[in-house]
Tab-separated table of C-alpha atoms in Angstrom:
chain	number	residue	atom	x	y	z
A	18	MET	CA	-3.253	5.728	10.765
A	19	PRO	CA	-2.992	3.279	7.858
A	20	SER	CA	-5.416	0.412	7.432
A	21	TRP	CA	-3.750	-2.986	7.360
A	22	ALA	CA	-4.599	-6.170	5.484
A	23	ALA	CA	-3.869	-9.257	7.563
A	24	SER	CA	-3.114	-11.402	4.506
A	25	GLN	CA	-0.446	-8.953	3.301
A	26	TYR	CA	1.000	-8.546	6.795
A	27	LEU	CA	1.313	-12.310	7.272
A	28	LYS	CA	3.345	-12.788	4.074
A	29	PHE	CA	6.346	-12.005	6.268
A	30	GLN	CA	5.033	-13.528	9.480
A	31	SER	CA	8.325	-14.922	10.771
A	32	GLN	CA	10.178	-11.649	10.132
A	33	ARG	CA	7.403	-9.652	11.803
A	34	THR	CA	7.144	-12.033	14.761
A	35	GLN	CA	10.858	-12.341	15.618
A	36	PRO	CA	11.156	-8.842	17.154
A	37	ALA	CA	8.112	-9.651	19.322
A	38	ILE	CA	9.791	-12.861	20.494
A	39	ASP	CA	12.967	-10.940	21.293
A	40	LEU	CA	11.057	-8.286	23.237
A	41	VAL	CA	9.018	-10.847	25.196
A	42	ASN	CA	12.260	-12.612	26.135
A	43	ARG	CA	13.518	-9.373	27.713
A	44	ILE	CA	10.556	-9.122	30.093
A	45	ARG	CA	11.682	-10.109	33.601
A	46	LEU	CA	8.328	-10.575	35.283
A	47	SER	CA	7.638	-14.026	36.637
A	48	ASN	CA	3.866	-14.291	37.098
A	49	PRO	CA	1.928	-11.554	35.317
A	50	GLU	CA	-1.837	-11.910	35.563
A	51	ARG	CA	-2.997	-9.392	32.956
A	52	ILE	CA	-1.221	-8.450	29.724
A	53	LEU	CA	-2.289	-5.964	27.056
A	54	ASP	CA	-0.907	-6.322	23.514
A	55	VAL	CA	-1.273	-2.914	21.822
A	56	GLY	CA	-1.381	-3.137	18.029
A	57	CYS	CA	-1.756	-6.910	18.094
A	58	GLY	CA	-2.371	-7.177	14.344
A	59	PRO	CA	-3.409	-10.708	13.352
A	60	GLY	CA	-2.482	-12.044	16.792
A	61	ASN	CA	1.062	-13.274	16.170
A	62	SER	CA	2.574	-11.180	18.977
A	63	THR	CA	-0.366	-11.997	21.262
A	64	ARG	CA	0.336	-15.703	20.696
A	65	VAL	CA	3.995	-15.150	21.644
A	66	LEU	CA	2.876	-13.486	24.884
A	67	LYS	CA	0.381	-16.251	25.680
A	68	ASP	CA	2.960	-18.968	24.974
A	69	ARG	CA	5.455	-17.314	27.350
A	70	PHE	CA	2.925	-16.387	30.047
A	71	SER	CA	0.370	-19.184	29.672
A	72	HIS	CA	-1.344	-18.506	33.003
A	73	ALA	CA	-1.971	-14.816	32.216
A	74	ARG	CA	-5.030	-13.231	30.668
A	75	VAL	CA	-3.705	-11.701	27.446
A	76	ILE	CA	-5.834	-9.178	25.555
A	77	GLY	CA	-4.884	-8.066	22.053
A	78	ILE	CA	-6.113	-4.734	20.705
A	79	ASP	CA	-5.829	-3.187	17.263
A	80	ASN	CA	-7.594	-0.443	15.326
A	81	SER	CA	-7.959	-2.584	12.178
A	82	GLU	CA	-11.150	-4.627	11.884
A	83	ASN	CA	-9.434	-6.903	9.361
A	84	MET	CA	-6.580	-7.647	11.759
A	85	ILE	CA	-8.926	-8.322	14.689
A	86	GLU	CA	-11.105	-10.630	12.567
A	87	LYS	CA	-8.021	-12.609	11.506
A	88	ALA	CA	-6.705	-12.752	15.084
A	89	LYS	CA	-10.039	-14.079	16.378
A	90	ALA	CA	-10.224	-16.656	13.573
A	91	ASP	CA	-6.643	-17.903	14.061
A	92	HIS	CA	-6.583	-17.722	17.871
A	93	PRO	CA	-10.100	-18.489	19.158
A	94	ASP	CA	-8.698	-19.265	22.613
A	95	MET	CA	-7.581	-15.666	23.121
A	96	GLU	CA	-9.311	-12.309	23.572
A	97	PHE	CA	-9.137	-9.564	20.937
A	98	ARG	CA	-10.792	-6.151	20.819
A	99	LEU	CA	-11.098	-3.368	18.299
A	100	CYS	CA	-9.537	-0.296	19.929
A	101	ASP	CA	-7.771	2.835	18.705
A	102	VAL	CA	-5.097	3.783	21.253
A	103	SER	CA	-4.936	7.339	19.947
A	104	GLY	CA	-8.339	7.852	21.612
A	105	ASP	CA	-9.782	7.152	25.042
A	106	LEU	CA	-8.428	4.032	26.763
A	107	ALA	CA	-10.974	3.910	29.613
A	108	GLU	CA	-12.607	0.799	28.107
A	109	LEU	CA	-9.378	-1.149	28.718
A	110	GLU	CA	-9.970	-1.146	32.486
A	111	GLY	CA	-6.293	-0.635	33.420
A	112	ASP	CA	-4.370	-2.583	36.040
A	113	TYR	CA	-2.101	-4.561	33.678
A	114	ASP	CA	1.132	-6.227	34.691
A	115	ILE	CA	2.493	-5.829	31.156
A	116	VAL	CA	1.553	-3.385	28.419
A	117	PHE	CA	3.281	-4.668	25.294
A	118	SER	CA	3.579	-3.193	21.812
A	119	ASN	CA	5.595	-4.502	18.883
A	120	ALA	CA	6.055	-2.271	15.806
A	121	CYS	CA	2.866	-0.284	16.324
A	122	LEU	CA	3.438	2.936	18.211
A	123	GLN	CA	5.358	4.593	15.392
A	124	TRP	CA	1.987	4.861	13.593
A	125	VAL	CA	0.237	6.594	16.507
A	126	PRO	CA	0.493	10.386	16.881
A	127	ASN	CA	1.292	12.270	20.092
A	128	HIS	CA	3.789	9.863	21.649
A	129	HIS	CA	4.117	12.028	24.751
A	130	GLN	CA	0.426	11.643	25.619
A	131	LEU	CA	0.229	8.052	24.392
A	132	LEU	CA	3.076	6.882	26.633
A	133	LYS	CA	1.457	8.547	29.639
A	134	LYS	CA	-1.850	6.805	28.875
A	135	LEU	CA	-0.151	3.419	28.462
A	136	MET	CA	1.781	3.826	31.718
A	137	GLU	CA	-1.451	4.704	33.528
A	138	LEU	CA	-2.765	1.258	32.538
A	139	LEU	CA	0.055	-0.440	34.465
A	140	ARG	CA	-0.074	-1.826	37.978
A	141	LYS	CA	2.657	-0.744	40.367
A	142	ASN	CA	5.925	-2.362	39.197
A	143	GLY	CA	4.310	-3.222	35.866
A	144	VAL	CA	6.287	-3.419	32.641
A	145	LEU	CA	5.838	-1.243	29.564
A	146	ALA	CA	7.543	-3.250	26.802
A	147	VAL	CA	7.680	-1.369	23.503
A	148	GLN	CA	9.546	-2.092	20.283
A	149	ILE	CA	9.620	0.471	17.496
A	150	PRO	CA	11.500	-0.228	14.254
A	151	TYR	CA	14.915	1.379	14.421
A	152	ASN	CA	15.778	2.609	10.980
A	153	MET	CA	16.813	6.132	11.860
A	154	ARG	CA	20.073	5.915	9.940
A	155	GLU	CA	18.297	5.532	6.619
A	156	PRO	CA	18.670	8.574	4.317
A	157	ILE	CA	15.006	9.571	4.537
A	158	HIS	CA	15.192	9.705	8.323
A	159	ARG	CA	18.370	11.795	8.274
A	160	ILE	CA	16.671	14.265	5.936
A	161	LEU	CA	13.587	14.389	8.161
A	162	GLU	CA	15.759	14.886	11.244
A	163	GLU	CA	17.473	17.870	9.644
A	164	LEU	CA	14.126	19.299	8.580
A	165	SER	CA	12.541	18.764	12.001
A	166	ALA	CA	15.451	20.579	13.668
A	167	SER	CA	14.982	23.653	11.468
A	168	ALA	CA	13.293	26.713	12.970
A	169	GLY	CA	10.021	26.327	11.060
A	170	TRP	CA	9.442	22.727	12.134
A	171	ARG	CA	11.164	22.304	15.520
A	172	ALA	CA	7.981	22.802	17.572
A	173	TYR	CA	6.272	19.900	15.796
A	174	PHE	CA	8.970	17.328	16.640
A	175	PRO	CA	9.830	17.568	20.353
A	176	GLN	CA	11.586	14.183	20.599
A	177	GLU	CA	13.170	14.802	23.987
A	178	ARG	CA	9.669	14.832	25.528
A	179	VAL	CA	9.288	11.069	24.989
A	180	TYR	CA	12.460	10.386	26.963
A	181	ASN	CA	11.395	12.843	29.671
A	182	THR	CA	7.945	11.236	29.932
A	183	LEU	CA	9.551	7.885	30.695
A	184	THR	CA	12.246	9.092	33.079
A	185	GLN	CA	9.848	11.211	35.160
A	186	ARG	CA	8.084	8.010	36.237
A	187	ASN	CA	11.365	6.380	37.362
A	188	ILE	CA	11.157	3.907	34.495
A	189	SER	CA	14.227	1.945	33.486
A	190	ILE	CA	14.865	2.213	29.777
A	191	SER	CA	16.479	-0.427	27.615
A	192	TRP	CA	18.054	1.299	24.642
A	193	PRO	CA	17.760	0.215	21.014
A	194	ILE	CA	18.960	-3.004	19.533
A	195	SER	CA	19.780	-2.701	15.857
A	196	ARG	CA	18.600	-5.557	13.676
A	197	LEU	CA	18.652	-6.217	9.965
A	198	ASN	CA	16.226	-8.823	8.733
A	199	LEU	CA	16.757	-9.786	5.128
A	200	ILE	CA	13.153	-10.211	4.069
A	201	PHE	CA	13.846	-10.457	0.369
A	202	GLY	CA	17.295	-12.013	0.508
A	203	ARG	CA	20.664	-10.472	-0.213
A	204	ARG	CA	20.394	-10.293	-4.011
A	205	ARG	CA	17.033	-8.569	-3.886
A	206	ILE	CA	18.368	-5.892	-1.529
A	207	ILE	CA	21.522	-5.259	-3.553
A	208	THR	CA	19.833	-4.989	-6.958
């Protein structure tokens, strides 16, 4: 997994935070008590969660020491922990009303196992709210899709398993919303 620099990440704070705001606004749970923010980065998504659910205990986790240090410095009123979700999650003590992740899980291997582990952290009727950047129509992704469907690579990319993992638990799935954020402005993208 890549190592992230909080200062670089925050250069586009509003563009990185807007999808988290949109995802939080889709959560239809009135009084959650415990919320886990997976891949919290410098705490911007954790702040969005805390602002929306002010009465809840919100815990942000990330595998980057730099991100956790920045989150603790900028949000001393909130709880942040260093944690790699690709490993053992026993230290997280389960029983969350919401497990939230904004633009993180695409960096974590073994989605099938990861989703199972995240769902095991939820209370009954809890919400798994996940946003992964949707740029699958870009040329590089089309090329990778063709390659992953070829005989030599098919076993390494079993995408239908992620869907099956979710539907086996009687989870309702909200399908993708496409968004284009012009980070650099129109001229910069065109040229």
